[in-house]
Amino acid sequence: MAGSKRGKAALDFRNTSLADALQTQDMAAVAFALRHGPTVVPLMKPGQRDNPLDVGDVWTFRDPTTGQIALLLFSDAANKPATLPPAVALMPPASLKTFLGAHQDEITTVFFDLAGPHPMQASPADVLAALEVRAGD
């Protein structure tokens, strides 16, 4: 086609189902969205572009007073506060489950869309349970 540019289509850094579930604060819908779509995660260091298995180093928040660690997840990269590291990745459900499983003893809470528009908080155990595949999914 004349005038069209060749190249990769831009990635859409959002999970619309998760955004809709957070808007209604429906935990069952949040669980379904987590199992069936990627979640936006902030990165300390982006992964290698040539390696689709390298998501990068996921950024977590450590409370300076208590030392507790929170995992921040987003339904849309646009909901990530500018004060967080600029890089983001789309983390598929299996990768999120693996990450949380490996770090569930350190992570004390998980925040979804912390700065809004519809924030929600859950324990790592609740998120891991939500990521379990269910019959009929």
mmCIF file with all atom_site columns, C-alpha atoms in Angstrom:
data_model
loop_
_atom_site.group_PDB
_atom_site.id
_atom_site.type_symbol
_atom_site.label_atom_id
_atom_site.label_alt_id
_atom_site.label_comp_id
_atom_site.label_asym_id
_atom_site.label_entity_id
_atom_site.label_seq_id
_atom_site.pdbx_PDB_ins_code
_atom_site.Cartn_x
_atom_site.Cartn_y
_atom_site.Cartn_z
_atom_site.occupancy
_atom_site.B_iso_or_equiv
_atom_site.pdbx_formal_charge
_atom_site.auth_seq_id
_atom_site.auth_comp_id
_atom_site.auth_asym_id
_atom_site.auth_atom_id
_atom_site.pdbx_PDB_model_num
ATOM 1   C CA . MET A 1 1   ? 0.000   0.000   0.000  1.00 0.00 ? 1   MET A CA 1
ATOM 2   C CA . ALA A 1 2   ? 1.264   3.440   -0.840 1.00 0.00 ? 2   ALA A CA 1
ATOM 3   C CA . GLY A 1 3   ? 2.086   5.607   2.146  1.00 0.00 ? 3   GLY A CA 1
ATOM 4   C CA . SER A 1 4   ? 1.897   2.809   4.701  1.00 0.00 ? 4   SER A CA 1
ATOM 5   C CA . LYS A 1 5   ? 4.799   2.162   7.039  1.00 0.00 ? 5   LYS A CA 1
ATOM 6   C CA . ARG A 1 6   ? 6.197   -1.291  7.569  1.00 0.00 ? 6   ARG A CA 1
ATOM 7   C CA . GLY A 1 7   ? 7.092   -2.415  11.024 1.00 0.00 ? 7   GLY A CA 1
ATOM 8   C CA . LYS A 1 8   ? 5.698   -3.892  14.172 1.00 0.00 ? 8   LYS A CA 1
ATOM 9   C CA . ALA A 1 9   ? 2.346   -2.745  15.422 1.00 0.00 ? 9   ALA A CA 1
ATOM 10  C CA . ALA A 1 10  ? 2.519   -0.842  18.686 1.00 0.00 ? 10  ALA A CA 1
ATOM 11  C CA . LEU A 1 11  ? 1.757   -2.966  21.733 1.00 0.00 ? 11  LEU A CA 1
ATOM 12  C CA . ASP A 1 12  ? -1.372  -2.080  23.638 1.00 0.00 ? 12  ASP A CA 1
ATOM 13  C CA . PHE A 1 13  ? -0.254  -1.936  27.281 1.00 0.00 ? 13  PHE A CA 1
ATOM 14  C CA . ARG A 1 14  ? -3.640  -2.570  28.857 1.00 0.00 ? 14  ARG A CA 1
ATOM 15  C CA . ASN A 1 15  ? -6.032  -5.247  29.986 1.00 0.00 ? 15  ASN A CA 1
ATOM 16  C CA . THR A 1 16  ? -9.531  -3.914  29.326 1.00 0.00 ? 16  THR A CA 1
ATOM 17  C CA . SER A 1 17  ? -11.193 -6.799  31.187 1.00 0.00 ? 17  SER A CA 1
ATOM 18  C CA . LEU A 1 18  ? -9.134  -6.016  34.282 1.00 0.00 ? 18  LEU A CA 1
ATOM 19  C CA . ALA A 1 19  ? -9.995  -2.311  34.042 1.00 0.00 ? 19  ALA A CA 1
ATOM 20  C CA . ASP A 1 20  ? -13.719 -3.156  33.810 1.00 0.00 ? 20  ASP A CA 1
ATOM 21  C CA . ALA A 1 21  ? -13.481 -5.549  36.774 1.00 0.00 ? 21  ALA A CA 1
ATOM 22  C CA . LEU A 1 22  ? -11.674 -2.974  38.902 1.00 0.00 ? 22  LEU A CA 1
ATOM 23  C CA . GLN A 1 23  ? -14.318 -0.383  38.029 1.00 0.00 ? 23  GLN A CA 1
ATOM 24  C CA . THR A 1 24  ? -17.035 -2.608  39.473 1.00 0.00 ? 24  THR A CA 1
ATOM 25  C CA . GLN A 1 25  ? -14.767 -3.876  42.312 1.00 0.00 ? 25  GLN A CA 1
ATOM 26  C CA . ASP A 1 26  ? -15.876 -7.398  41.389 1.00 0.00 ? 26  ASP A CA 1
ATOM 27  C CA . MET A 1 27  ? -13.238 -9.829  42.720 1.00 0.00 ? 27  MET A CA 1
ATOM 28  C CA . ALA A 1 28  ? -14.532 -12.741 40.623 1.00 0.00 ? 28  ALA A CA 1
ATOM 29  C CA . ALA A 1 29  ? -14.234 -10.604 37.473 1.00 0.00 ? 29  ALA A CA 1
ATOM 30  C CA . VAL A 1 30  ? -10.738 -9.471  38.543 1.00 0.00 ? 30  VAL A CA 1
ATOM 31  C CA . ALA A 1 31  ? -9.725  -13.127 38.964 1.00 0.00 ? 31  ALA A CA 1
ATOM 32  C CA . PHE A 1 32  ? -11.113 -13.994 35.528 1.00 0.00 ? 32  PHE A CA 1
ATOM 33  C CA . ALA A 1 33  ? -9.285  -11.038 33.938 1.00 0.00 ? 33  ALA A CA 1
ATOM 34  C CA . LEU A 1 34  ? -6.002  -12.024 35.618 1.00 0.00 ? 34  LEU A CA 1
ATOM 35  C CA . ARG A 1 35  ? -6.317  -15.583 34.291 1.00 0.00 ? 35  ARG A CA 1
ATOM 36  C CA . HIS A 1 36  ? -7.154  -14.513 30.743 1.00 0.00 ? 36  HIS A CA 1
ATOM 37  C CA . GLY A 1 37  ? -5.033  -11.492 29.967 1.00 0.00 ? 37  GLY A CA 1
ATOM 38  C CA . PRO A 1 38  ? -1.723  -9.819  30.633 1.00 0.00 ? 38  PRO A CA 1
ATOM 39  C CA . THR A 1 39  ? -1.160  -7.428  33.499 1.00 0.00 ? 39  THR A CA 1
ATOM 40  C CA . VAL A 1 40  ? 0.941   -4.263  33.211 1.00 0.00 ? 40  VAL A CA 1
ATOM 41  C CA . VAL A 1 41  ? 3.931   -4.311  35.577 1.00 0.00 ? 41  VAL A CA 1
ATOM 42  C CA . PRO A 1 42  ? 6.505   -1.556  36.174 1.00 0.00 ? 42  PRO A CA 1
ATOM 43  C CA . LEU A 1 43  ? 10.107  -2.569  35.506 1.00 0.00 ? 43  LEU A CA 1
ATOM 44  C CA . MET A 1 44  ? 13.392  -1.600  37.135 1.00 0.00 ? 44  MET A CA 1
ATOM 45  C CA . LYS A 1 45  ? 15.162  -2.818  34.027 1.00 0.00 ? 45  LYS A CA 1
ATOM 46  C CA . PRO A 1 46  ? 13.469  -3.741  30.733 1.00 0.00 ? 46  PRO A CA 1
ATOM 47  C CA . GLY A 1 47  ? 14.099  -7.167  29.237 1.00 0.00 ? 47  GLY A CA 1
ATOM 48  C CA . GLN A 1 48  ? 16.075  -7.862  26.094 1.00 0.00 ? 48  GLN A CA 1
ATOM 49  C CA . ARG A 1 49  ? 14.059  -6.968  22.997 1.00 0.00 ? 49  ARG A CA 1
ATOM 50  C CA . ASP A 1 50  ? 15.335  -10.011 21.118 1.00 0.00 ? 50  ASP A CA 1
ATOM 51  C CA . ASN A 1 51  ? 14.227  -12.435 23.844 1.00 0.00 ? 51  ASN A CA 1
ATOM 52  C CA . PRO A 1 52  ? 10.436  -12.639 24.286 1.00 0.00 ? 52  PRO A CA 1
ATOM 53  C CA . LEU A 1 53  ? 10.941  -14.759 27.425 1.00 0.00 ? 53  LEU A CA 1
ATOM 54  C CA . ASP A 1 54  ? 12.871  -11.950 29.151 1.00 0.00 ? 54  ASP A CA 1
ATOM 55  C CA . VAL A 1 55  ? 10.234  -9.680  30.696 1.00 0.00 ? 55  VAL A CA 1
ATOM 56  C CA . GLY A 1 56  ? 12.824  -7.691  32.621 1.00 0.00 ? 56  GLY A CA 1
ATOM 57  C CA . ASP A 1 57  ? 13.215  -6.990  36.329 1.00 0.00 ? 57  ASP A CA 1
ATOM 58  C CA . VAL A 1 58  ? 9.850   -6.314  37.959 1.00 0.00 ? 58  VAL A CA 1
ATOM 59  C CA . TRP A 1 59  ? 9.852   -3.246  40.219 1.00 0.00 ? 59  TRP A CA 1
ATOM 60  C CA . THR A 1 60  ? 8.362   -3.560  43.709 1.00 0.00 ? 60  THR A CA 1
ATOM 61  C CA . PHE A 1 61  ? 7.767   -0.906  46.347 1.00 0.00 ? 61  PHE A CA 1
ATOM 62  C CA . ARG A 1 62  ? 9.466   -1.199  49.744 1.00 0.00 ? 62  ARG A CA 1
ATOM 63  C CA . ASP A 1 63  ? 7.896   0.918   52.481 1.00 0.00 ? 63  ASP A CA 1
ATOM 64  C CA . PRO A 1 64  ? 10.815  2.863   54.000 1.00 0.00 ? 64  PRO A CA 1
ATOM 65  C CA . THR A 1 65  ? 9.259   2.784   57.478 1.00 0.00 ? 65  THR A CA 1
ATOM 66  C CA . THR A 1 66  ? 8.119   -0.826  57.758 1.00 0.00 ? 66  THR A CA 1
ATOM 67  C CA . GLY A 1 67  ? 10.238  -2.536  55.112 1.00 0.00 ? 67  GLY A CA 1
ATOM 68  C CA . GLN A 1 68  ? 7.132   -4.258  53.741 1.00 0.00 ? 68  GLN A CA 1
ATOM 69  C CA . ILE A 1 69  ? 7.117   -4.943  50.008 1.00 0.00 ? 69  ILE A CA 1
ATOM 70  C CA . ALA A 1 70  ? 4.175   -4.304  47.699 1.00 0.00 ? 70  ALA A CA 1
ATOM 71  C CA . LEU A 1 71  ? 3.714   -5.467  44.131 1.00 0.00 ? 71  LEU A CA 1
ATOM 72  C CA . LEU A 1 72  ? 2.015   -2.835  41.977 1.00 0.00 ? 72  LEU A CA 1
ATOM 73  C CA . LEU A 1 73  ? -0.043  -4.075  39.020 1.00 0.00 ? 73  LEU A CA 1
ATOM 74  C CA . PHE A 1 74  ? -1.912  -1.986  36.491 1.00 0.00 ? 74  PHE A CA 1
ATOM 75  C CA . SER A 1 75  ? -4.808  -2.540  34.103 1.00 0.00 ? 75  SER A CA 1
ATOM 76  C CA . ASP A 1 76  ? -3.361  0.109   31.783 1.00 0.00 ? 76  ASP A CA 1
ATOM 77  C CA . ALA A 1 77  ? 0.091   1.661   31.486 1.00 0.00 ? 77  ALA A CA 1
ATOM 78  C CA . ALA A 1 78  ? -1.646  5.052   31.503 1.00 0.00 ? 78  ALA A CA 1
ATOM 79  C CA . ASN A 1 79  ? -2.659  4.386   35.146 1.00 0.00 ? 79  ASN A CA 1
ATOM 80  C CA . LYS A 1 80  ? 0.958   3.994   36.297 1.00 0.00 ? 80  LYS A CA 1
ATOM 81  C CA . PRO A 1 81  ? 2.069   7.085   38.240 1.00 0.00 ? 81  PRO A CA 1
ATOM 82  C CA . ALA A 1 82  ? 4.893   9.040   36.582 1.00 0.00 ? 82  ALA A CA 1
ATOM 83  C CA . THR A 1 83  ? 6.923   8.753   39.789 1.00 0.00 ? 83  THR A CA 1
ATOM 84  C CA . LEU A 1 84  ? 7.451   5.019   39.155 1.00 0.00 ? 84  LEU A CA 1
ATOM 85  C CA . PRO A 1 85  ? 10.160  3.764   36.808 1.00 0.00 ? 85  PRO A CA 1
ATOM 86  C CA . PRO A 1 86  ? 9.187   4.551   33.198 1.00 0.00 ? 86  PRO A CA 1
ATOM 87  C CA . ALA A 1 87  ? 9.519   1.040   31.720 1.00 0.00 ? 87  ALA A CA 1
ATOM 88  C CA . VAL A 1 88  ? 6.579   -1.373  31.768 1.00 0.00 ? 88  VAL A CA 1
ATOM 89  C CA . ALA A 1 89  ? 5.882   -4.872  30.511 1.00 0.00 ? 89  ALA A CA 1
ATOM 90  C CA . LEU A 1 90  ? 2.850   -6.986  29.838 1.00 0.00 ? 90  LEU A CA 1
ATOM 91  C CA . MET A 1 91  ? 3.106   -9.965  32.165 1.00 0.00 ? 91  MET A CA 1
ATOM 92  C CA . PRO A 1 92  ? 1.093   -13.003 31.056 1.00 0.00 ? 92  PRO A CA 1
ATOM 93  C CA . PRO A 1 93  ? -0.894  -14.902 33.694 1.00 0.00 ? 93  PRO A CA 1
ATOM 94  C CA . ALA A 1 94  ? 1.587   -17.803 33.928 1.00 0.00 ? 94  ALA A CA 1
ATOM 95  C CA . SER A 1 95  ? 4.513   -15.412 34.444 1.00 0.00 ? 95  SER A CA 1
ATOM 96  C CA . LEU A 1 96  ? 2.631   -13.458 37.103 1.00 0.00 ? 96  LEU A CA 1
ATOM 97  C CA . LYS A 1 97  ? 1.814   -16.713 38.891 1.00 0.00 ? 97  LYS A CA 1
ATOM 98  C CA . THR A 1 98  ? 5.465   -17.804 38.745 1.00 0.00 ? 98  THR A CA 1
ATOM 99  C CA . PHE A 1 99  ? 6.708   -14.409 39.972 1.00 0.00 ? 99  PHE A CA 1
ATOM 100 C CA . LEU A 1 100 ? 4.259   -14.277 42.882 1.00 0.00 ? 100 LEU A CA 1
ATOM 101 C CA . GLY A 1 101 ? 4.930   -17.893 43.776 1.00 0.00 ? 101 GLY A CA 1
ATOM 102 C CA . ALA A 1 102 ? 8.671   -17.223 43.922 1.00 0.00 ? 102 ALA A CA 1
ATOM 103 C CA . HIS A 1 103 ? 8.288   -14.029 45.994 1.00 0.00 ? 103 HIS A CA 1
ATOM 104 C CA . GLN A 1 104 ? 5.148   -14.606 48.069 1.00 0.00 ? 104 GLN A CA 1
ATOM 105 C CA . ASP A 1 105 ? 7.145   -14.736 51.302 1.00 0.00 ? 105 ASP A CA 1
ATOM 106 C CA . GLU A 1 106 ? 8.594   -11.244 50.693 1.00 0.00 ? 106 GLU A CA 1
ATOM 107 C CA . ILE A 1 107 ? 5.592   -9.504  49.105 1.00 0.00 ? 107 ILE A CA 1
ATOM 108 C CA . THR A 1 108 ? 3.063   -8.467  51.737 1.00 0.00 ? 108 THR A CA 1
ATOM 109 C CA . THR A 1 109 ? 0.393   -6.930  49.496 1.00 0.00 ? 109 THR A CA 1
ATOM 110 C CA . VAL A 1 110 ? -0.604  -6.442  45.867 1.00 0.00 ? 110 VAL A CA 1
ATOM 111 C CA . PHE A 1 111 ? -2.127  -3.183  44.650 1.00 0.00 ? 111 PHE A CA 1
ATOM 112 C CA . PHE A 1 112 ? -4.069  -2.859  41.409 1.00 0.00 ? 112 PHE A CA 1
ATOM 113 C CA . ASP A 1 113 ? -4.156  0.602   39.798 1.00 0.00 ? 113 ASP A CA 1
ATOM 114 C CA . LEU A 1 114 ? -2.805  2.148   43.004 1.00 0.00 ? 114 LEU A CA 1
ATOM 115 C CA . ALA A 1 115 ? -3.365  5.735   41.855 1.00 0.00 ? 115 ALA A CA 1
ATOM 116 C CA . GLY A 1 116 ? -6.777  4.996   40.385 1.00 0.00 ? 116 GLY A CA 1
ATOM 117 C CA . PRO A 1 117 ? -9.115  5.316   38.755 1.00 0.00 ? 117 PRO A CA 1
ATOM 118 C CA . HIS A 1 118 ? -10.396 2.232   40.642 1.00 0.00 ? 118 HIS A CA 1
ATOM 119 C CA . PRO A 1 119 ? -7.728  0.899   43.025 1.00 0.00 ? 119 PRO A CA 1
ATOM 120 C CA . MET A 1 120 ? -7.963  -2.472  44.705 1.00 0.00 ? 120 MET A CA 1
ATOM 121 C CA . GLN A 1 121 ? -5.744  -4.333  47.155 1.00 0.00 ? 121 GLN A CA 1
ATOM 122 C CA . ALA A 1 122 ? -5.269  -8.069  47.656 1.00 0.00 ? 122 ALA A CA 1
ATOM 123 C CA . SER A 1 123 ? -2.920  -10.448 49.417 1.00 0.00 ? 123 SER A CA 1
ATOM 124 C CA . PRO A 1 124 ? -0.382  -12.375 47.321 1.00 0.00 ? 124 PRO A CA 1
ATOM 125 C CA . ALA A 1 125 ? -2.185  -15.589 48.340 1.00 0.00 ? 125 ALA A CA 1
ATOM 126 C CA . ASP A 1 126 ? -5.498  -14.225 47.021 1.00 0.00 ? 126 ASP A CA 1
ATOM 127 C CA . VAL A 1 127 ? -3.886  -13.243 43.705 1.00 0.00 ? 127 VAL A CA 1
ATOM 128 C CA . LEU A 1 128 ? -2.237  -16.668 43.403 1.00 0.00 ? 128 LEU A CA 1
ATOM 129 C CA . ALA A 1 129 ? -5.599  -18.316 44.070 1.00 0.00 ? 129 ALA A CA 1
ATOM 130 C CA . ALA A 1 130 ? -7.208  -16.074 41.437 1.00 0.00 ? 130 ALA A CA 1
ATOM 131 C CA . LEU A 1 131 ? -4.594  -17.180 38.894 1.00 0.00 ? 131 LEU A CA 1
ATOM 132 C CA . GLU A 1 132 ? -5.494  -20.860 39.325 1.00 0.00 ? 132 GLU A CA 1
ATOM 133 C CA . VAL A 1 133 ? -7.279  -22.146 36.229 1.00 0.00 ? 133 VAL A CA 1
ATOM 134 C CA . ARG A 1 134 ? -10.840 -23.155 36.954 1.00 0.00 ? 134 ARG A CA 1
ATOM 135 C CA . ALA A 1 135 ? -13.138 -25.557 35.140 1.00 0.00 ? 135 ALA A CA 1
ATOM 136 C CA . GLY A 1 136 ? -15.289 -23.655 32.673 1.00 0.00 ? 136 GLY A CA 1
ATOM 137 C CA . ASP A 1 137 ? -12.756 -20.871 32.087 1.00 0.00 ? 137 ASP A CA 1
#
